[in-house]
């Protein structure tokens, strides 16, 4: 299989000021393209060539895992945002968040805290297990909850390349601002309980 960079469903300036066009051009247009190019190069002629990307993530390690997981994570991240959309969950996921975190505001505070306290590069995730129980986890580097048997629902990228052009060293400000572009209809659609 030859992976390609999917076209984003919004204009590259549509998420500003939360995420600028320049950040999308670099982060999606260059960083993500490189992960996909590396993935294609690393699977060529190997047992991974015709494997699903999620299966590669679950079964590989080293450079292949890093590039496969980063390729998947960035598509998941960028395809959670929209310039218009629901800014709060309203269905079953909202009920689960309220029950398990106390309130939507408390969930957001816990999620931001996980993002700001992750040392170095990585990702902060909201995932579900097969019973609908929710988890906020920190994944270092190319980490992905798929490797722990969880289903990802939402992710924020806390690598410096995700926010440095727009926020410099202010990671907490980036996390707070990104709520303005999360489309909770998309997040809800990933929670099938
Ligand atoms: Mn990134």
PDB file of C-alpha atoms and ligand atoms in Angstrom:
ATOM      1  CA  UNK A   1       0.000   0.000   0.000  1.00  0.00           C
ATOM      2  CA  UNK A   2       1.180   3.503  -0.735  1.00  0.00           C
ATOM      3  CA  UNK A   3      -0.075   6.038   1.778  1.00  0.00           C
ATOM      4  CA  UNK A   4      -0.829   9.597   0.704  1.00  0.00           C
ATOM      5  CA  UNK A   5      -1.496  12.791   2.609  1.00  0.00           C
ATOM      6  CA  UNK A   6      -5.286  13.274   2.760  1.00  0.00           C
ATOM      7  CA  UNK A   7      -6.580  16.703   1.855  1.00  0.00           C
ATOM      8  CA  UNK A   8      -7.936  18.544   4.892  1.00  0.00           C
ATOM      9  CA  UNK A   9     -11.699  19.210   4.925  1.00  0.00           C
ATOM     10  CA  UNK A  10     -11.138  22.917   5.644  1.00  0.00           C
ATOM     11  CA  UNK A  11      -8.966  25.731   4.277  1.00  0.00           C
ATOM     12  CA  UNK A  12      -5.522  26.063   5.829  1.00  0.00           C
ATOM     13  CA  UNK A  13      -6.438  29.467   7.275  1.00  0.00           C
ATOM     14  CA  UNK A  14      -9.833  28.305   8.611  1.00  0.00           C
ATOM     15  CA  UNK A  15      -8.679  27.376  12.129  1.00  0.00           C
ATOM     16  CA  UNK A  16      -6.983  30.692  12.922  1.00  0.00           C
ATOM     17  CA  UNK A  17      -6.337  32.081  15.448  1.00  0.00           C
ATOM     18  CA  UNK A  18      -6.333  28.760  17.357  1.00  0.00           C
ATOM     19  CA  UNK A  19      -4.006  27.249  14.738  1.00  0.00           C
ATOM     20  CA  UNK A  20      -2.538  29.527  12.063  1.00  0.00           C
ATOM     21  CA  UNK A  21      -2.175  28.791   8.379  1.00  0.00           C
ATOM     22  CA  UNK A  22       1.607  28.784   8.798  1.00  0.00           C
ATOM     23  CA  UNK A  23       1.387  26.062  11.476  1.00  0.00           C
ATOM     24  CA  UNK A  24      -0.903  23.928   9.305  1.00  0.00           C
ATOM     25  CA  UNK A  25       1.407  24.413   6.316  1.00  0.00           C
ATOM     26  CA  UNK A  26       4.393  23.198   8.328  1.00  0.00           C
ATOM     27  CA  UNK A  27       2.792  20.762  10.737  1.00  0.00           C
ATOM     28  CA  UNK A  28       0.460  19.015   8.314  1.00  0.00           C
ATOM     29  CA  UNK A  29       2.016  19.941   4.976  1.00  0.00           C
ATOM     30  CA  UNK A  30       5.626  19.148   5.906  1.00  0.00           C
ATOM     31  CA  UNK A  31       5.924  17.169   9.178  1.00  0.00           C
ATOM     32  CA  UNK A  32       3.013  14.852   8.445  1.00  0.00           C
ATOM     33  CA  UNK A  33       4.092  14.418   4.831  1.00  0.00           C
ATOM     34  CA  UNK A  34       7.522  13.318   6.045  1.00  0.00           C
ATOM     35  CA  UNK A  35       6.041  10.705   8.414  1.00  0.00           C
ATOM     36  CA  UNK A  36       3.958   9.320   5.540  1.00  0.00           C
ATOM     37  CA  UNK A  37       6.942   9.296   3.168  1.00  0.00           C
ATOM     38  CA  UNK A  38       9.030   7.469   5.788  1.00  0.00           C
ATOM     39  CA  UNK A  39       6.202   4.989   6.421  1.00  0.00           C
ATOM     40  CA  UNK A  40       5.986   4.180   2.695  1.00  0.00           C
ATOM     41  CA  UNK A  41       9.744   3.736   2.479  1.00  0.00           C
ATOM     42  CA  UNK A  42       9.908   1.501   5.577  1.00  0.00           C
ATOM     43  CA  UNK A  43       7.076  -0.893   4.615  1.00  0.00           C
ATOM     44  CA  UNK A  44       8.110  -1.340   0.986  1.00  0.00           C
ATOM     45  CA  UNK A  45       8.911  -4.987   0.285  1.00  0.00           C
ATOM     46  CA  UNK A  46       8.251  -6.075   3.885  1.00  0.00           C
ATOM     47  CA  UNK A  47       5.536  -8.067   5.660  1.00  0.00           C
ATOM     48  CA  UNK A  48       3.959  -4.721   6.608  1.00  0.00           C
ATOM     49  CA  UNK A  49       3.379  -3.605   3.025  1.00  0.00           C
ATOM     50  CA  UNK A  50      -0.258  -4.765   2.814  1.00  0.00           C
ATOM     51  CA  UNK A  51      -1.135  -4.507   6.506  1.00  0.00           C
ATOM     52  CA  UNK A  52      -3.698  -2.005   7.833  1.00  0.00           C
ATOM     53  CA  UNK A  53      -2.047   1.028   9.361  1.00  0.00           C
ATOM     54  CA  UNK A  54      -3.610   0.301  12.759  1.00  0.00           C
ATOM     55  CA  UNK A  55      -2.242  -3.241  12.602  1.00  0.00           C
ATOM     56  CA  UNK A  56       1.242  -1.893  11.794  1.00  0.00           C
ATOM     57  CA  UNK A  57       1.017   0.361  14.859  1.00  0.00           C
ATOM     58  CA  UNK A  58       0.050  -2.573  17.076  1.00  0.00           C
ATOM     59  CA  UNK A  59       2.763  -4.919  15.819  1.00  0.00           C
ATOM     60  CA  UNK A  60       5.828  -2.814  14.966  1.00  0.00           C
ATOM     61  CA  UNK A  61       8.522  -1.023  16.926  1.00  0.00           C
ATOM     62  CA  UNK A  62      11.447   1.307  16.313  1.00  0.00           C
ATOM     63  CA  UNK A  63      11.432   3.619  13.303  1.00  0.00           C
ATOM     64  CA  UNK A  64       8.483   1.881  11.654  1.00  0.00           C
ATOM     65  CA  UNK A  65       6.296   2.236  14.756  1.00  0.00           C
ATOM     66  CA  UNK A  66       7.317   5.879  15.176  1.00  0.00           C
ATOM     67  CA  UNK A  67       6.481   6.844  11.602  1.00  0.00           C
ATOM     68  CA  UNK A  68       3.330   4.700  11.316  1.00  0.00           C
ATOM     69  CA  UNK A  69       1.943   6.008  14.575  1.00  0.00           C
ATOM     70  CA  UNK A  70       2.837   9.619  13.822  1.00  0.00           C
ATOM     71  CA  UNK A  71       1.190   9.283  10.386  1.00  0.00           C
ATOM     72  CA  UNK A  72      -2.020   7.981  12.024  1.00  0.00           C
ATOM     73  CA  UNK A  73      -1.973  10.396  14.981  1.00  0.00           C
ATOM     74  CA  UNK A  74      -1.714  13.528  12.848  1.00  0.00           C
ATOM     75  CA  UNK A  75      -4.583  12.543  10.574  1.00  0.00           C
ATOM     76  CA  UNK A  76      -6.679  11.772  13.657  1.00  0.00           C
ATOM     77  CA  UNK A  77      -5.709  15.125  15.195  1.00  0.00           C
ATOM     78  CA  UNK A  78      -6.323  17.328  12.160  1.00  0.00           C
ATOM     79  CA  UNK A  79      -9.571  15.566  11.249  1.00  0.00           C
ATOM     80  CA  UNK A  80     -11.054  16.391  14.678  1.00  0.00           C
ATOM     81  CA  UNK A  81     -11.105  20.121  14.019  1.00  0.00           C
ATOM     82  CA  UNK A  82     -13.494  22.271  12.024  1.00  0.00           C
ATOM     83  CA  UNK A  83     -14.096  26.011  11.746  1.00  0.00           C
ATOM     84  CA  UNK A  84     -17.795  25.454  12.428  1.00  0.00           C
ATOM     85  CA  UNK A  85     -19.200  22.664  14.544  1.00  0.00           C
ATOM     86  CA  UNK A  86     -20.443  21.569  17.927  1.00  0.00           C
ATOM     87  CA  UNK A  87     -18.205  22.994  20.645  1.00  0.00           C
ATOM     88  CA  UNK A  88     -19.585  20.680  23.325  1.00  0.00           C
ATOM     89  CA  UNK A  89     -20.517  17.002  23.250  1.00  0.00           C
ATOM     90  CA  UNK A  90     -24.274  16.523  23.558  1.00  0.00           C
ATOM     91  CA  UNK A  91     -25.047  12.819  23.229  1.00  0.00           C
ATOM     92  CA  UNK A  92     -23.910   9.639  24.962  1.00  0.00           C
ATOM     93  CA  UNK A  93     -20.340  10.881  25.179  1.00  0.00           C
ATOM     94  CA  UNK A  94     -21.466  13.974  27.098  1.00  0.00           C
ATOM     95  CA  UNK A  95     -23.337  11.774  29.539  1.00  0.00           C
ATOM     96  CA  UNK A  96     -20.272   9.572  30.006  1.00  0.00           C
ATOM     97  CA  UNK A  97     -17.995  12.600  30.498  1.00  0.00           C
ATOM     98  CA  UNK A  98     -20.343  14.123  33.078  1.00  0.00           C
ATOM     99  CA  UNK A  99     -20.603  10.808  34.929  1.00  0.00           C
ATOM    100  CA  UNK A 100     -16.919   9.917  34.857  1.00  0.00           C
ATOM    101  CA  UNK A 101     -15.251  13.323  35.220  1.00  0.00           C
ATOM    102  CA  UNK A 102     -17.945  15.249  37.104  1.00  0.00           C
ATOM    103  CA  UNK A 103     -18.597  17.836  34.389  1.00  0.00           C
ATOM    104  CA  UNK A 104     -17.452  18.883  30.931  1.00  0.00           C
ATOM    105  CA  UNK A 105     -15.425  21.742  32.456  1.00  0.00           C
ATOM    106  CA  UNK A 106     -13.714  19.346  34.870  1.00  0.00           C
ATOM    107  CA  UNK A 107     -12.895  17.006  31.986  1.00  0.00           C
ATOM    108  CA  UNK A 108     -11.354  19.897  30.034  1.00  0.00           C
ATOM    109  CA  UNK A 109      -9.295  20.949  33.056  1.00  0.00           C
ATOM    110  CA  UNK A 110      -8.036  17.367  33.562  1.00  0.00           C
ATOM    111  CA  UNK A 111      -7.214  17.041  29.856  1.00  0.00           C
ATOM    112  CA  UNK A 112      -5.319  20.346  29.803  1.00  0.00           C
ATOM    113  CA  UNK A 113      -3.440  19.314  32.927  1.00  0.00           C
ATOM    114  CA  UNK A 114      -2.377  16.029  31.302  1.00  0.00           C
ATOM    115  CA  UNK A 115      -1.186  18.031  28.292  1.00  0.00           C
ATOM    116  CA  UNK A 116       0.822  20.570  30.250  1.00  0.00           C
ATOM    117  CA  UNK A 117       2.461  18.032  32.576  1.00  0.00           C
ATOM    118  CA  UNK A 118       3.670  15.677  29.842  1.00  0.00           C
ATOM    119  CA  UNK A 119       7.439  16.152  29.810  1.00  0.00           C
ATOM    120  CA  UNK A 120       8.924  16.566  26.338  1.00  0.00           C
ATOM    121  CA  UNK A 121       7.171  15.525  23.133  1.00  0.00           C
ATOM    122  CA  UNK A 122       3.978  13.552  22.943  1.00  0.00           C
ATOM    123  CA  UNK A 123       0.216  13.462  22.836  1.00  0.00           C
ATOM    124  CA  UNK A 124      -2.666  13.742  25.293  1.00  0.00           C
ATOM    125  CA  UNK A 125      -5.600  11.450  24.558  1.00  0.00           C
ATOM    126  CA  UNK A 126      -9.201  10.803  25.465  1.00  0.00           C
ATOM    127  CA  UNK A 127      -9.936   7.143  24.771  1.00  0.00           C
ATOM    128  CA  UNK A 128     -12.530   4.538  25.602  1.00  0.00           C
ATOM    129  CA  UNK A 129     -12.259   0.879  26.489  1.00  0.00           C
ATOM    130  CA  UNK A 130     -14.683  -1.701  25.100  1.00  0.00           C
ATOM    131  CA  UNK A 131     -17.169  -0.980  27.912  1.00  0.00           C
ATOM    132  CA  UNK A 132     -17.381   2.758  27.265  1.00  0.00           C
ATOM    133  CA  UNK A 133     -15.164   3.719  30.195  1.00  0.00           C
ATOM    134  CA  UNK A 134     -13.175   6.861  29.413  1.00  0.00           C
ATOM    135  CA  UNK A 135      -9.472   7.446  29.966  1.00  0.00           C
ATOM    136  CA  UNK A 136      -7.238  10.506  29.693  1.00  0.00           C
ATOM    137  CA  UNK A 137      -3.701   9.340  28.956  1.00  0.00           C
ATOM    138  CA  UNK A 138      -0.365  10.872  28.076  1.00  0.00           C
ATOM    139  CA  UNK A 139       1.566   9.251  25.247  1.00  0.00           C
ATOM    140  CA  UNK A 140       5.240  10.127  24.841  1.00  0.00           C
ATOM    141  CA  UNK A 141       6.695  10.717  21.366  1.00  0.00           C
ATOM    142  CA  UNK A 142       4.648   8.635  18.878  1.00  0.00           C
ATOM    143  CA  UNK A 143       2.547   6.901  21.552  1.00  0.00           C
ATOM    144  CA  UNK A 144      -0.936   5.708  20.651  1.00  0.00           C
ATOM    145  CA  UNK A 145      -3.634   4.153  22.918  1.00  0.00           C
ATOM    146  CA  UNK A 146      -4.325   1.520  20.234  1.00  0.00           C
ATOM    147  CA  UNK A 147      -1.269  -0.290  21.617  1.00  0.00           C
ATOM    148  CA  UNK A 148      -3.007  -0.508  25.015  1.00  0.00           C
ATOM    149  CA  UNK A 149      -6.269  -1.891  23.613  1.00  0.00           C
ATOM    150  CA  UNK A 150      -8.078   1.453  23.849  1.00  0.00           C
ATOM    151  CA  UNK A 151     -10.036   3.290  21.148  1.00  0.00           C
ATOM    152  CA  UNK A 152      -8.945   6.931  20.717  1.00  0.00           C
ATOM    153  CA  UNK A 153     -11.656   9.612  20.682  1.00  0.00           C
ATOM    154  CA  UNK A 154      -9.732  12.898  20.878  1.00  0.00           C
ATOM    155  CA  UNK A 155      -6.097  13.925  20.832  1.00  0.00           C
ATOM    156  CA  UNK A 156      -4.070  17.100  21.254  1.00  0.00           C
ATOM    157  CA  UNK A 157      -0.539  17.171  19.876  1.00  0.00           C
ATOM    158  CA  UNK A 158       1.818  18.587  22.486  1.00  0.00           C
ATOM    159  CA  UNK A 159       5.029  18.326  20.470  1.00  0.00           C
ATOM    160  CA  UNK A 160       6.548  21.799  20.258  1.00  0.00           C
ATOM    161  CA  UNK A 161       6.115  21.765  16.453  1.00  0.00           C
ATOM    162  CA  UNK A 162       2.324  21.793  17.047  1.00  0.00           C
ATOM    163  CA  UNK A 163       2.254  25.149  18.812  1.00  0.00           C
ATOM    164  CA  UNK A 164       5.606  26.917  18.729  1.00  0.00           C
ATOM    165  CA  UNK A 165       4.943  29.135  15.698  1.00  0.00           C
ATOM    166  CA  UNK A 166       1.677  30.416  17.218  1.00  0.00           C
ATOM    167  CA  UNK A 167       2.242  30.238  20.978  1.00  0.00           C
ATOM    168  CA  UNK A 168       6.046  30.035  21.404  1.00  0.00           C
ATOM    169  CA  UNK A 169       6.622  28.274  24.730  1.00  0.00           C
ATOM    170  CA  UNK A 170       3.029  28.732  26.001  1.00  0.00           C
ATOM    171  CA  UNK A 171       1.752  25.168  25.680  1.00  0.00           C
ATOM    172  CA  UNK A 172      -1.048  25.741  28.211  1.00  0.00           C
ATOM    173  CA  UNK A 173      -2.408  28.620  26.103  1.00  0.00           C
ATOM    174  CA  UNK A 174      -2.401  26.410  23.009  1.00  0.00           C
ATOM    175  CA  UNK A 175      -4.313  23.662  24.804  1.00  0.00           C
ATOM    176  CA  UNK A 176      -6.896  26.147  26.082  1.00  0.00           C
ATOM    177  CA  UNK A 177      -7.352  27.689  22.634  1.00  0.00           C
ATOM    178  CA  UNK A 178      -7.739  24.352  20.799  1.00  0.00           C
ATOM    179  CA  UNK A 179     -11.106  23.720  22.435  1.00  0.00           C
ATOM    180  CA  UNK A 180     -12.412  26.488  20.117  1.00  0.00           C
ATOM    181  CA  UNK A 181     -11.851  24.288  17.038  1.00  0.00           C
ATOM    182  CA  UNK A 182     -12.726  20.778  18.283  1.00  0.00           C
ATOM    183  CA  UNK A 183     -15.797  19.475  16.473  1.00  0.00           C
ATOM    184  CA  UNK A 184     -17.559  17.390  19.104  1.00  0.00           C
ATOM    185  CA  UNK A 185     -19.896  15.855  16.522  1.00  0.00           C
ATOM    186  CA  UNK A 186     -16.804  14.149  15.112  1.00  0.00           C
ATOM    187  CA  UNK A 187     -15.591  13.085  18.569  1.00  0.00           C
ATOM    188  CA  UNK A 188     -19.058  11.772  19.465  1.00  0.00           C
ATOM    189  CA  UNK A 189     -19.171   9.771  16.241  1.00  0.00           C
ATOM    190  CA  UNK A 190     -16.141   7.798  17.478  1.00  0.00           C
ATOM    191  CA  UNK A 191     -17.924   6.814  20.712  1.00  0.00           C
ATOM    192  CA  UNK A 192     -20.263   3.995  19.796  1.00  0.00           C
ATOM    193  CA  UNK A 193     -22.118   3.010  22.957  1.00  0.00           C
TER     194      UNK A 193
HETATM  195 MN1  LIG B   1       2.757  16.870  15.397  1.00  0.00          MN
END
